[in-house]
Coordinates of C-alpha atoms in Angstrom, one line a residue:
Chain L
M181 CA 123.7 84.4 146.8
S182 CA 122.1 85.2 143.5
R183 CA 124.3 86.1 140.5
L184 CA 122.8 88.9 138.7
G185 CA 123.6 91.0 135.6
I186 CA 120.9 93.6 135.8
Q187 CA 121.6 94.9 132.3
A188 CA 120.9 91.5 130.9
F189 CA 117.3 91.7 132.1
V190 CA 116.5 95.2 130.8
P191 CA 114.8 94.8 127.4
Q192 CA 117.1 96.0 124.7
S193 CA 116.2 97.0 121.2
T194 CA 118.3 95.5 118.4
G195 CA 116.5 97.3 115.6
S196 CA 116.7 101.0 116.1
S197 CA 115.2 101.5 112.6
A198 CA 112.2 99.2 113.4
V199 CA 108.7 100.7 113.2
L200 CA 108.1 100.6 116.9
S201 CA 111.5 102.1 117.8
R202 CA 110.7 105.3 115.9
R203 CA 107.4 105.9 117.8
D204 CA 107.1 108.2 120.8
P205 CA 107.5 106.3 124.1
R206 CA 104.1 107.8 125.2
V207 CA 102.4 106.1 122.3
R208 CA 104.1 102.8 123.1
I209 CA 102.9 102.9 126.7
V210 CA 99.3 103.8 125.9
L211 CA 99.2 101.0 123.3
L212 CA 100.7 98.6 125.7
L213 CA 98.0 99.4 128.3
L214 CA 95.2 99.2 125.7
H215 CA 96.4 95.9 124.3
A216 CA 97.1 94.3 127.7
F217 CA 93.7 95.2 129.0
A218 CA 92.0 94.2 125.8
F219 CA 93.7 90.8 125.9
A220 CA 92.8 90.4 129.6
A221 CA 89.1 90.9 128.6
V222 CA 89.1 87.9 126.3
S223 CA 87.0 85.0 127.7
Q224 CA 86.2 83.1 124.5
V225 CA 88.6 80.4 123.2
A226 CA 87.6 81.3 119.7
L227 CA 89.3 84.7 120.0
L228 CA 92.6 83.3 121.0
P229 CA 94.0 83.1 117.4
V230 CA 93.3 86.8 117.1
L231 CA 95.4 87.5 120.2
V232 CA 98.2 85.4 118.8
L233 CA 98.1 87.2 115.5
I234 CA 98.1 90.7 117.0
A235 CA 100.9 89.8 119.5
A236 CA 103.1 88.3 116.8
G237 CA 102.5 91.2 114.5
V238 CA 103.4 93.8 117.2
Y239 CA 106.6 91.8 118.0
G240 CA 107.4 91.7 114.3
L241 CA 107.2 95.5 114.2
S242 CA 109.7 95.8 117.1
G243 CA 112.6 94.3 115.2
L244 CA 113.6 92.4 118.3
A245 CA 115.0 88.8 118.1
W246 CA 112.5 86.0 118.9
G247 CA 115.2 84.2 120.8
A248 CA 115.3 87.1 123.3
L249 CA 111.6 86.7 123.9
L250 CA 112.0 83.0 124.6
R251 CA 114.9 83.6 127.0
R252 CA 112.8 86.1 129.0
L253 CA 109.8 83.9 128.9
R254 CA 111.8 81.1 130.6
V255 CA 112.2 83.2 133.7
A256 CA 108.6 84.5 133.8
V257 CA 106.6 81.3 133.0
L258 CA 106.7 79.4 136.3
L259 CA 103.3 80.0 137.9
I260 CA 101.4 80.1 134.5
G261 CA 103.2 76.9 133.4
L262 CA 102.1 75.1 136.6
L263 CA 98.4 76.3 136.1
V264 CA 98.4 75.4 132.4
I265 CA 99.7 71.9 133.1
L266 CA 97.4 71.2 136.1
L267 CA 94.1 72.8 135.2
P268 CA 93.1 70.3 132.4
F269 CA 93.3 67.5 135.0
V270 CA 91.6 69.1 138.0
S271 CA 89.0 71.5 136.6
G272 CA 85.7 70.6 134.9
S273 CA 83.1 67.8 134.5
S274 CA 83.1 66.9 130.8
V275 CA 85.7 64.2 130.4
L276 CA 87.6 64.3 127.1
M277 CA 89.9 61.4 127.8
Q278 CA 90.6 59.1 130.7
V279 CA 93.5 56.9 131.4
G280 CA 93.1 55.0 134.7
P281 CA 92.3 57.5 137.5
V282 CA 93.6 60.5 135.4
A283 CA 91.0 62.3 133.4
L284 CA 91.3 65.2 131.0
Y285 CA 88.4 67.7 131.2
R286 CA 87.2 70.0 128.4
E287 CA 86.6 73.0 130.8
G288 CA 90.0 72.6 132.2
V289 CA 91.7 72.6 128.8
E290 CA 89.7 75.7 127.8
A291 CA 90.6 77.5 131.0
A292 CA 94.3 76.6 130.6
A293 CA 94.3 77.7 126.9
L294 CA 92.7 81.1 127.9
I295 CA 95.2 81.7 130.8
G296 CA 98.2 80.6 128.8
V297 CA 97.5 82.5 125.5
R298 CA 96.4 85.7 127.3
F299 CA 99.6 85.6 129.3
L300 CA 101.8 84.9 126.2
A301 CA 100.1 87.6 124.2
I302 CA 100.4 90.3 126.9
F303 CA 104.0 89.2 127.6
T304 CA 104.9 89.4 123.9
V305 CA 103.3 92.8 123.4
A306 CA 104.9 94.2 126.6
N307 CA 108.4 93.0 125.5
A308 CA 107.9 94.4 122.0
L309 CA 106.7 97.8 123.1
L310 CA 109.0 98.3 126.1
G311 CA 112.0 96.6 124.4
C312 CA 112.0 99.3 121.7
G313 CA 113.4 102.1 123.8
A314 CA 115.4 102.9 126.9
L315 CA 113.7 102.4 130.3
F316 CA 114.4 106.0 131.3
D317 CA 112.5 107.2 128.2
H318 CA 109.5 105.2 129.2
L319 CA 109.7 106.5 132.8
R320 CA 109.8 110.1 131.4
A321 CA 106.8 109.2 129.2
L322 CA 104.9 108.0 132.3
R323 CA 105.5 111.4 133.9
A324 CA 104.2 113.1 130.7
L325 CA 101.1 110.9 130.8
G326 CA 100.3 112.2 134.3
V327 CA 101.9 109.8 136.7
P328 CA 103.0 111.9 139.8
V329 CA 106.5 113.3 139.6
L330 CA 107.5 111.8 143.0
M331 CA 106.7 108.3 141.6
T332 CA 108.5 108.7 138.3
D333 CA 111.5 110.3 140.0
L334 CA 111.6 107.5 142.5
A335 CA 111.5 105.0 139.7
M336 CA 114.3 106.7 137.8
L337 CA 116.5 106.9 140.9
V338 CA 115.8 103.3 141.7
V339 CA 116.8 102.2 138.2
R340 CA 119.9 104.3 138.4
Y341 CA 121.0 102.8 141.7
I342 CA 120.0 99.1 141.3
E343 CA 123.3 98.3 139.6
V344 CA 125.2 100.2 142.3
A345 CA 123.4 98.3 145.1
H346 CA 124.0 95.1 143.3
H347 CA 127.7 95.9 143.1
D348 CA 127.8 96.8 146.8
L349 CA 126.2 93.6 147.7
H350 CA 128.6 91.6 145.6
Q351 CA 131.6 93.4 147.2
M352 CA 130.3 92.9 150.7
H353 CA 129.5 89.2 150.1
L354 CA 133.1 88.7 148.9
A355 CA 134.5 90.5 151.9
M356 CA 132.4 88.3 154.2
Q357 CA 133.7 85.2 152.5
V358 CA 137.3 86.4 152.8
R359 CA 136.7 87.0 156.5
G360 CA 135.5 83.4 156.8
G361 CA 131.8 84.1 156.9
K362 CA 131.0 80.6 155.5
G363 CA 132.1 78.7 158.5
H364 CA 129.0 77.2 160.1
R365 CA 129.4 74.9 163.1
G366 CA 127.0 73.0 165.2
G367 CA 123.8 71.2 164.2
A368 CA 121.4 71.9 161.4
V369 CA 119.3 74.4 163.3
L370 CA 122.4 76.3 164.6
S371 CA 123.9 76.3 161.2
L372 CA 120.6 77.6 159.7
L373 CA 120.4 80.4 162.4
S374 CA 124.0 81.5 161.8
R375 CA 123.3 81.6 158.0
V376 CA 120.2 83.7 158.6
R377 CA 122.1 86.1 160.9
E378 CA 124.9 86.3 158.3
H379 CA 122.5 87.2 155.6
A380 CA 120.7 89.7 157.8
W381 CA 124.1 91.4 158.5
L382 CA 124.7 91.5 154.7
I383 CA 121.3 93.1 154.1
A384 CA 121.9 95.5 157.0
A385 CA 125.2 96.6 155.6
L386 CA 123.6 97.1 152.2
L387 CA 120.8 99.3 153.6
L388 CA 123.2 101.3 155.8
R389 CA 125.5 102.0 152.9
S390 CA 122.5 103.0 150.7
H391 CA 121.2 105.3 153.5
E392 CA 124.5 107.1 153.7
R393 CA 124.7 107.4 150.0
S394 CA 121.2 109.0 149.8
E395 CA 122.5 112.1 151.8
R396 CA 125.2 112.7 149.2
V397 CA 122.9 112.1 146.3
Y398 CA 120.4 114.6 147.7
S399 CA 123.1 117.2 148.0
A400 CA 124.3 116.5 144.4
M401 CA 120.7 116.7 143.2
Q402 CA 120.2 120.1 144.9
A403 CA 123.5 121.4 143.4
R404 CA 122.2 120.5 139.9
G405 CA 119.0 122.4 140.6
Y406 CA 116.7 119.5 141.3
G407 CA 113.2 120.7 142.1
A408 CA 113.8 124.3 141.0
R409 CA 111.0 125.9 139.0
G410 CA 111.5 126.2 135.3
L411 CA 113.7 123.1 135.1
S412 CA 111.0 120.6 134.4
V413 CA 111.5 118.7 131.1
R414 CA 108.5 118.8 128.8
M415 CA 108.1 116.3 126.0
P416 CA 107.2 117.7 122.5
P417 CA 103.7 117.1 121.1
L418 CA 103.1 113.9 119.2
N419 CA 103.7 114.1 115.4
V420 CA 101.3 113.0 112.8
A421 CA 102.9 109.6 112.3
D422 CA 102.7 108.9 116.0
L423 CA 99.0 109.9 116.1
V424 CA 98.2 107.7 113.1
F425 CA 100.0 104.8 114.8
L426 CA 98.3 105.4 118.1
M427 CA 94.8 105.5 116.3
S428 CA 95.6 102.3 114.4
G429 CA 96.8 100.4 117.4
G430 CA 93.9 101.7 119.5
A431 CA 91.5 100.5 116.8
L432 CA 93.1 97.0 116.9
A433 CA 92.6 96.9 120.7
A434 CA 89.0 98.2 120.3
L435 CA 88.4 95.4 117.8
V436 CA 89.4 92.8 120.4
F437 CA 86.9 94.4 122.9
I438 CA 84.1 94.4 120.2
L439 CA 84.8 90.8 119.2
E440 CA 84.7 89.7 122.8
W441 CA 81.5 91.6 123.4
H442 CA 79.9 90.0 120.3
T443 CA 80.9 86.4 121.1
T444 CA 79.9 86.5 124.7
Chain R
M220 CA 103.8 85.5 145.1
H221 CA 103.3 87.7 142.0
L222 CA 100.0 87.4 140.0
P223 CA 101.1 87.1 136.4
D224 CA 99.1 88.5 133.4
G225 CA 96.5 86.3 131.9
I226 CA 95.0 84.9 135.1
V227 CA 92.9 87.8 136.3
P228 CA 89.8 89.0 134.4
L229 CA 89.5 92.6 133.3
P230 CA 87.2 94.0 136.0
L231 CA 89.4 92.7 138.8
A232 CA 92.6 94.0 137.1
L233 CA 91.0 97.4 136.7
A234 CA 89.7 97.4 140.3
G235 CA 93.3 96.6 141.4
Y236 CA 94.6 99.6 139.5
V237 CA 91.9 101.9 141.0
A238 CA 92.5 100.7 144.6
S239 CA 96.3 100.8 144.2
G240 CA 96.1 104.3 142.6
L241 CA 93.9 105.6 145.5
I242 CA 96.2 104.2 148.2
A243 CA 99.4 105.5 146.4
W244 CA 97.6 108.9 146.0
A245 CA 96.9 109.0 149.8
C246 CA 100.5 108.0 150.6
L247 CA 101.9 110.7 148.3
R248 CA 99.5 113.3 149.9
R249 CA 101.0 112.3 153.3
I250 CA 104.5 112.6 152.0
E251 CA 103.8 116.0 150.3
R252 CA 102.6 117.4 153.6
K253 CA 106.2 117.2 154.9
P254 CA 108.2 120.4 154.9
D255 CA 110.5 119.2 152.1
P256 CA 109.0 116.1 150.5
R257 CA 111.8 115.9 147.9
R258 CA 114.4 115.5 150.6
E259 CA 113.0 112.0 151.4
L260 CA 113.1 110.9 147.7
P261 CA 116.8 109.9 147.4
R262 CA 116.6 108.0 150.7
A263 CA 113.5 106.2 149.6
A264 CA 115.0 105.4 146.2
M265 CA 118.4 104.2 147.5
L266 CA 116.7 102.0 150.0
T267 CA 114.2 100.7 147.5
A268 CA 117.1 99.8 145.2
A269 CA 118.8 98.0 148.1
F270 CA 115.5 96.2 149.0
F271 CA 115.1 95.2 145.3
I272 CA 118.6 93.6 145.3
A273 CA 118.3 92.2 148.9
S274 CA 115.1 90.4 147.9
L275 CA 117.1 88.5 145.2
I276 CA 119.2 86.8 147.9
Y277 CA 118.3 83.2 148.5
L278 CA 118.3 81.9 152.0
P279 CA 118.7 78.2 152.8
L280 CA 115.5 76.7 154.2
P281 CA 116.1 73.0 153.9
P282 CA 115.2 71.2 151.7
V283 CA 114.8 74.3 149.5
S284 CA 116.1 77.9 149.5
V285 CA 113.8 80.9 149.5
H286 CA 114.1 84.6 148.7
L287 CA 112.9 87.2 151.2
V288 CA 110.0 89.5 150.4
L289 CA 111.0 92.2 153.0
N290 CA 107.8 94.2 152.7
G291 CA 107.4 94.3 156.5
L292 CA 110.9 95.8 156.8
L293 CA 110.1 98.1 154.0
G294 CA 107.1 99.4 155.9
A295 CA 109.2 99.9 159.1
V296 CA 112.0 101.7 157.2
L297 CA 110.1 103.8 154.6
G298 CA 106.7 104.4 156.3
W299 CA 104.3 106.1 153.8
F300 CA 106.9 105.8 151.0
A301 CA 106.6 102.0 151.3
F302 CA 103.5 101.7 149.0
P303 CA 104.8 103.9 146.2
A304 CA 108.2 102.2 146.5
I305 CA 106.5 98.7 146.2
L306 CA 104.6 99.9 143.1
V307 CA 107.8 101.1 141.5
G308 CA 109.6 97.8 142.5
L309 CA 106.8 95.7 141.0
L310 CA 106.8 97.8 137.8
L311 CA 110.6 97.3 137.4
Q312 CA 110.3 93.6 138.2
A313 CA 107.6 93.2 135.5
V314 CA 109.6 95.1 132.9
M315 CA 113.1 93.7 133.8
F316 CA 112.4 90.2 134.8
G317 CA 108.9 89.4 133.7
H318 CA 107.8 88.7 137.3
G319 CA 104.2 89.8 137.9
G320 CA 102.5 91.5 135.1
I321 CA 101.3 94.7 133.5
T322 CA 97.5 94.2 134.0
T323 CA 98.1 92.8 137.5
L324 CA 100.4 95.6 138.7
G325 CA 97.6 97.1 140.8
L326 CA 96.6 93.8 142.4
N327 CA 100.2 92.9 143.1
G328 CA 100.6 96.4 144.6
L329 CA 97.8 95.6 147.0
I330 CA 99.2 92.1 147.8
F331 CA 102.6 93.5 148.9
G332 CA 101.8 97.1 149.7
L333 CA 98.9 96.8 152.1
P334 CA 100.8 94.4 154.4
A335 CA 103.8 96.8 154.2
L336 CA 101.6 99.7 155.4
A337 CA 100.0 97.5 158.1
S338 CA 103.5 96.5 159.3
Y339 CA 104.4 100.2 159.4
A340 CA 101.4 100.7 161.7
V341 CA 102.3 97.7 163.8
F342 CA 105.9 98.8 164.1
V343 CA 105.0 102.4 165.0
L344 CA 102.5 101.3 167.6
G345 CA 105.0 98.9 169.1
R346 CA 107.7 101.6 169.4
K347 CA 105.2 104.0 171.0
L348 CA 104.3 101.4 173.6
S349 CA 107.8 100.5 174.5
R350 CA 111.3 101.6 173.5
S351 CA 113.5 98.8 174.8
P352 CA 115.7 97.0 172.2
R353 CA 114.0 93.7 173.0
S354 CA 110.5 95.1 172.2
D355 CA 111.9 96.8 169.0
A356 CA 113.1 93.4 167.9
L357 CA 109.9 91.7 168.9
F358 CA 107.8 94.2 166.9
G359 CA 110.2 93.9 164.0
F360 CA 109.6 90.1 164.1
V361 CA 105.8 90.7 164.2
A362 CA 105.9 93.2 161.4
G363 CA 108.1 91.0 159.1
A364 CA 106.2 87.8 159.8
F365 CA 102.8 89.4 159.5
A366 CA 103.6 91.1 156.2
V367 CA 104.6 87.8 154.5
A368 CA 101.6 86.0 156.0
A369 CA 99.2 88.7 154.8
S370 CA 100.8 88.8 151.4
A371 CA 100.6 85.0 151.0
L372 CA 97.0 85.0 152.1
L373 CA 96.0 87.8 149.7
F374 CA 97.8 86.2 146.9
V375 CA 96.2 82.8 147.3
L376 CA 92.7 84.2 147.9
L377 CA 93.0 86.2 144.7
L378 CA 94.4 83.3 142.8
L379 CA 91.8 80.8 143.9
W380 CA 89.0 83.3 143.5
Q381 CA 89.8 83.5 139.8
M382 CA 90.1 79.8 139.2
P383 CA 87.4 78.2 137.0
A384 CA 84.1 77.6 138.8
E385 CA 84.4 73.9 138.0
L386 CA 87.5 73.5 140.1
D387 CA 86.9 70.9 142.8
S388 CA 86.3 72.8 146.1
A389 CA 88.0 70.1 148.2
L390 CA 91.1 70.4 145.9
E391 CA 90.8 74.2 146.3
Q392 CA 90.8 74.0 150.1
Q393 CA 93.7 71.5 150.0
A394 CA 95.8 73.8 147.8
L395 CA 95.1 76.7 150.2
R396 CA 96.1 74.6 153.1
V397 CA 99.4 73.4 151.4
F398 CA 100.2 77.0 150.4
V399 CA 99.7 78.3 153.9
I400 CA 101.7 75.5 155.6
A401 CA 104.5 76.0 153.1
H402 CA 104.7 79.7 154.0
V403 CA 104.9 79.2 157.8
P404 CA 108.7 78.6 157.7
V405 CA 109.1 81.5 155.3
M406 CA 107.1 83.7 157.6
L407 CA 109.2 82.8 160.6
L408 CA 112.4 83.3 158.6
E409 CA 111.2 86.7 157.4
G410 CA 110.3 87.7 161.0
L411 CA 113.7 86.5 162.2
V412 CA 115.6 88.5 159.6
T413 CA 113.4 91.6 160.2
A414 CA 113.9 91.4 163.9
T415 CA 117.7 91.0 163.5
L416 CA 117.8 94.0 161.2
V417 CA 115.6 96.2 163.4
A418 CA 117.8 95.4 166.4
L419 CA 120.9 96.3 164.4
F420 CA 119.5 99.5 163.1
V421 CA 118.3 100.6 166.6
R422 CA 121.9 100.1 167.8
I423 CA 123.9 101.4 164.9
D424 CA 121.7 104.0 163.0
P425 CA 118.2 104.5 164.4
A426 CA 117.6 107.2 161.6
L427 CA 117.1 104.3 159.2
L428 CA 113.8 103.3 160.9
V429 CA 110.7 105.4 160.6
R430 CA 110.4 108.2 163.1
V431 CA 107.8 107.7 165.8

């Protein structure tokens, strides 16, 4: 059973007065997409220092602790780490160095550097821009940017009830243990099957409870006027500072595209 | 099985967004045709949250332990809501845990969402053909196992397609073989769990499964 503190995983801003924290969430989302896709477009190793500089600069503007970024990185880095370690030894034809049967290839090193730095730059910018505000504000901003209401409402309700579902699961798991749910007899296969069945029951109980809760939640939402006309929340127009910030950030992302286009 | 940022080139990432966007739009159109589409929303959200948490449970599969994907079951329970729910789940996983990525959200949506919709179709077809508890469980097994197999295959194909051209093709094929073999037990496990859950729901609360 996984131990999970959901709140610990939600990016949290520590510097409410930081430059990025004062920007409109719509601006942060647009800049995140622009920078993420600009970084993904880079295919030249020579441009990688530019990505590092931009990502470090954006993170600096967020006021978030660098330690927090490293902690989150530890969870996310598995597949990328594997590729970055393996590619230099299995991809390419120009040998840089050889020790016995193991050879280090130039093409592999370049591919690993591109994949690794692009990942780190996008991850850093995403953490900086999304860590500067509440998740609900960013979901509201997505709605204002044209994402369908059904999708954003679904996301908000999911965020709201993840913690509840986690609490339910924890309680049910405890109850199962108290009732002796950990006693597995028989051989390895029988023990495995009984564990699978036990986990399936746990998931079933969680889904049944969530299903029952949804009826009550819908009634409560209706009582609060959910879906009624005239109750939609509109976001105010962007102020001058937000527009200037958006244009500057957009220009930076455009610069990456132009440099990539020039060097290719 | 999440494609992270940094691996996929821009055109493919954009194509993933376009394809996922179109499929999500088609699913939402289907949902909005219902008499009261908002009524389905809390149910989809509560169940998505439950699936999100359930997929964090690790099951023992000696010598390792694995976590369930549950996209086949998601298709059988949420129907057309499965694709938007998977996109939302992937977005939250990227933001909260750093699993997956921002530029790869569309492609990851296809990796997990398309098999979920296919499982929905398999499950509905199965229930139309026969309504016995045994056949429900059997089609639950097929839906669960197929969804994981299809997701694993899509993932590995996209991953290997994007690897550098200089990568040894024999090594590529070997990696593909190892990945597929490693996922066979996971596939069986997912099928078993989905079959058990479908059999339970049919008995306890059939309203949890998609209407046929």
